[in-house]
Amino acid sequence: MELRQLQYFTAVAEELHFGRAAQRLHIVQSAVSQQVQRLERELGVLLFQRTSRTVVLTPEGRQLLPRALAVLAATDAFTAEARQLAEYGAARPLRLGTGSSLGSRLDVFLDAVAEQDTRLRVQFEKSGREERLRRVRDGRLDAAFVRGAAPQAGLRRLPLWEDRLLVVLPAVHPLAALDPLPLHRLRGLPLRLAPSARESGLSEAVGAACRAAGFEPESGRPNTSLAETLAELAAGEEAWTVLFAASSDLAITRRVACREPAGPPMLLPTGLAVRDDLEPGRLRLLEAACAAAASAIDHDR
């Protein structure tokens, strides 16, 4: 049994005329007759008594008519409620957690979101990595930007892009003459990273690259700020740090050297953490936006 058969049945019952019912339904009369007959066969009861001049409901038809009307009313209510939910979903802002600046890549992601739904507003909430992830888990955020590839319990990670990292060291240091620079040559030279590097996944990415090169990096004094660390390296401090290749213009002094690591690039992935049980429509939107943003960034490289 199909809903349209119930629609045709109720239309004929109200008009008591197959022709007028067909006009009301904007279809040909033969289609109405065929579908009503099919419904009668499937139900095993005669709904109408037909003559060449009249159409009347049978006792079974009169008894079933209120049921058919109730089914159609419930279908209309279901459709209306679904549309309201869709409108609410579009009106409710997309709540995203963020930490450090994402630069121009945030524009790429927002463009990708707008391509999926121009009505959707985006709200940002800045906090530490663990707090962002907690807020995603408890539903206060729809998703959160996270760096690093480690999986999170109860969450999935939608890939976005990978940031290439450069080695930064004093220009007067003998290793500055090497470009690309074999990472194993940095063995024993203190590595300066900000205290937040562990939370951001930066220390994990650098550590993994160093271990792949055969050594464990030696921790130096923590960064108080990137600008201060670069200034101290420019003054000749025996140490090294890393910088995003996209931000290498921050090292605007001939006293420091930015060098590509030899071998595989040193990469820090960025993704979007979401719950597996996020509202399906919103999850599909984020999956599509992440895929489009990743593709756009790869194309621009």
C-alpha positions in Angstrom: 0.0 0.0 0.0 1.3 3.5 -0.9 0.4 6.9 0.5 -0.8 8.0 -2.9 -3.4 5.3 -3.0 -4.8 6.6 0.3 -4.7 10.1 -1.2 -6.7 8.9 -4.2 -9.1 6.9 -2.1 -9.9 9.9 0.2 -10.2 12.3 -2.8 -12.8 10.0 -4.5 -14.6 9.5 -1.2 -15.0 13.2 -0.7 -15.9 14.0 -4.3 -17.8 10.8 -5.0 -16.7 11.2 -8.6 -13.5 9.8 -10.2 -13.3 12.6 -12.7 -13.5 15.4 -10.1 -11.1 13.6 -7.9 -8.6 13.4 -10.8 -9.0 17.1 -11.5 -8.4 17.9 -7.8 -5.3 15.7 -7.8 -4.1 17.1 -11.2 -3.7 13.6 -12.8 -5.7 11.7 -15.3 -8.8 9.8 -14.3 -7.5 6.4 -15.4 -4.6 6.7 -12.9 -7.0 7.3 -10.1 -9.2 4.4 -11.1 -6.2 2.0 -11.4 -4.7 2.9 -8.1 -8.0 2.7 -6.2 -8.6 -0.7 -7.7 -5.1 -1.8 -6.8 -5.7 -0.6 -3.2 -9.0 -2.6 -3.1 -7.1 -5.7 -4.3 -4.4 -5.3 -1.7 -6.9 -4.7 1.1 -9.2 -7.4 0.0 -12.3 -5.2 0.3 -14.5 -3.1 -2.0 -14.3 0.5 -1.1 -16.7 1.9 -3.7 -19.9 0.7 -5.4 -19.7 2.1 -9.0 -22.3 2.4 -11.6 -22.2 4.3 -14.9 -23.7 7.3 -13.1 -22.8 7.1 -9.4 -20.0 6.3 -7.1 -20.8 5.6 -3.4 -18.8 4.3 -0.5 -19.4 0.8 0.6 -19.8 0.1 4.3 -16.2 -1.0 4.4 -15.1 2.2 2.6 -17.0 4.4 5.1 -15.4 2.5 8.0 -11.9 2.8 6.6 -12.1 6.5 5.4 -11.4 8.0 8.9 -8.4 5.7 9.2 -7.0 6.8 5.9 -7.6 10.5 6.7 -5.7 10.0 10.0 -2.8 8.4 8.2 -2.6 11.3 5.8 -2.9 13.8 8.6 -0.1 12.1 10.5 2.1 12.2 7.4 1.5 15.9 6.9 2.4 16.5 10.6 5.5 14.4 10.2 6.6 16.4 7.1 5.9 19.7 8.8 7.9 18.8 11.9 10.8 17.6 9.8 10.9 20.9 7.9 10.8 22.8 11.2 13.7 20.7 12.4 15.6 21.4 9.2 15.0 25.1 9.6 16.1 25.0 13.2 19.2 23.1 12.3 20.1 25.8 9.8 19.3 28.6 12.2 21.3 27.1 15.1 24.9 28.4 14.8 27.7 26.0 14.1 29.8 26.1 17.3 33.5 25.5 16.7 36.3 25.4 19.3 39.6 26.9 18.3 43.0 27.5 20.0 45.9 29.2 18.2 45.4 31.2 15.0 44.7 29.2 11.9 45.5 32.1 9.6 44.2 32.2 6.0 43.3 28.5 6.2 40.4 29.4 8.4 39.0 31.4 5.5 39.2 28.4 3.2 37.3 26.3 5.8 34.6 28.9 6.2 34.2 29.2 2.5 33.7 25.4 2.3 31.1 25.6 5.1 29.3 28.4 3.2 29.2 26.3 0.1 27.3 23.6 2.0 24.8 26.0 3.6 24.8 29.7 3.1 22.3 30.2 5.9 24.6 28.7 8.6 26.2 31.0 11.1 29.5 30.0 12.7 30.4 30.8 16.3 33.9 30.4 17.7 35.0 29.6 21.2 38.7 29.8 22.1 40.1 27.5 24.8 42.8 25.0 25.5 42.9 21.7 23.6 41.6 19.5 26.4 38.8 21.9 27.3 37.8 22.1 23.6 37.6 18.3 23.4 35.6 18.1 26.6 33.1 20.6 25.2 32.8 18.6 22.0 32.1 15.4 24.0 29.4 17.0 26.2 27.7 18.7 23.2 28.6 22.3 24.1 30.6 22.5 20.8 29.7 20.9 17.5 33.4 20.4 16.6 36.8 21.7 17.5 40.0 22.3 15.6 42.9 20.1 16.9 46.5 19.7 15.8 48.2 16.3 16.1 47.1 12.9 14.8 46.4 11.2 18.1 42.9 9.8 18.3 40.6 10.9 21.1 38.3 8.6 23.1 34.7 9.0 22.0 35.6 11.3 19.1 36.5 11.0 15.5 38.9 13.3 13.6 38.0 14.7 10.2 41.3 15.5 8.4 41.8 19.1 7.1 45.5 19.9 6.3 49.1 19.3 7.3 51.4 22.1 8.2 55.0 21.7 7.1 57.6 22.6 9.8 61.0 24.2 9.3 64.0 24.0 11.6 65.1 27.5 12.8 68.6 28.0 14.3 71.2 30.8 14.5 72.6 31.8 11.1 76.1 31.6 12.5 75.7 28.0 13.6 77.7 25.6 11.3 74.5 23.5 10.7 72.9 26.6 9.1 75.0 26.0 6.0 73.1 22.7 5.4 69.9 23.0 3.3 68.2 20.6 3.6 69.3 19.9 7.1 69.6 16.2 8.2 67.7 16.1 11.5 70.2 13.7 13.1 72.8 16.5 13.0 70.7 18.3 15.6 71.4 15.6 18.2 72.6 17.2 21.4 71.5 20.7 20.4 68.7 21.9 22.8 65.2 22.2 21.3 63.2 25.2 22.4 59.4 24.8 22.3 56.6 26.7 24.1 54.9 25.0 27.1 51.8 24.7 24.9 53.6 22.7 22.3 52.6 19.4 24.0 49.0 20.3 24.1 49.0 21.5 20.5 50.6 18.4 19.2 53.7 20.3 18.0 56.1 18.5 20.4 54.6 15.2 19.3 55.2 15.9 15.6 58.8 17.2 16.2 59.6 14.3 18.5 58.3 11.7 16.1 60.5 13.3 13.3 63.6 13.3 15.5 63.0 9.7 16.6 62.6 8.7 13.0 66.0 10.3 12.4 67.5 8.2 15.2 67.6 10.4 18.2 65.5 11.9 21.0 65.5 15.7 21.0 67.1 17.4 24.0 64.8 19.8 25.7 66.1 23.4 26.1 64.7 26.4 27.8 61.0 26.7 27.1 59.8 29.5 24.8 58.4 32.5 26.6 57.3 33.8 23.2 58.2 32.9 19.6 59.4 36.5 19.0 61.7 36.4 22.1 63.1 32.9 21.2 63.8 34.1 17.6 65.6 37.1 19.0 67.7 34.9 21.3 68.6 32.6 18.4 69.5 35.6 16.4 71.9 36.6 19.2 73.6 33.3 18.7 72.1 31.0 21.4 73.1 27.4 20.8 69.6 26.0 20.3 67.0 25.4 17.7 63.2 25.6 17.3 60.6 25.0 14.6 58.4 27.3 12.7 55.4 26.7 10.4 56.6 27.0 6.8 53.5 29.2 6.1 54.7 31.6 8.9 58.4 31.6 8.0 58.2 35.3 7.2 58.1 35.8 11.0 61.8 35.1 11.1 62.6 38.4 9.3 66.3 38.6 10.2 69.4 37.5 8.5 70.7 36.3 11.9 68.5 33.2 11.9 68.2 30.5 9.3 65.1 28.5 8.4 66.0 25.1 7.0 64.0 22.3 5.4 64.6 19.0 7.2 66.3 16.4 4.9 64.2 13.3 4.1 60.5 13.1 4.8 58.9 16.5 5.6 58.2 17.3 9.2 54.4 17.7 9.3 51.8 18.7 11.9 48.3 17.6 10.9 45.2 19.7 11.7 41.7 18.2 11.8 38.3 18.7 13.2 37.2 16.6 16.2 33.6 15.6 16.2 31.4 13.1 18.1 30.3 10.0 16.2 26.7 10.7 17.4 26.6 14.3 16.2 23.4 15.2 14.4 23.6 13.4 11.1 22.8 16.5 8.9 25.5 18.5 10.7 28.0 15.7 10.6 27.5 15.3 6.8 27.9 19.1 6.4 31.2 19.1 8.4 32.5 16.0 6.5 31.8 17.7 3.2 33.3 21.0 4.3 36.5 19.4 5.6 36.9 17.4 2.4 36.4 20.6 0.3 38.8 22.7 2.4 41.5 20.0 2.3 41.1 19.7 -1.5 41.4 23.5 -1.9 44.5 23.7 0.3 46.2 20.9 -1.6 45.4 22.5 -4.9 47.0 25.8 -3.8 50.2 24.2 -2.7 
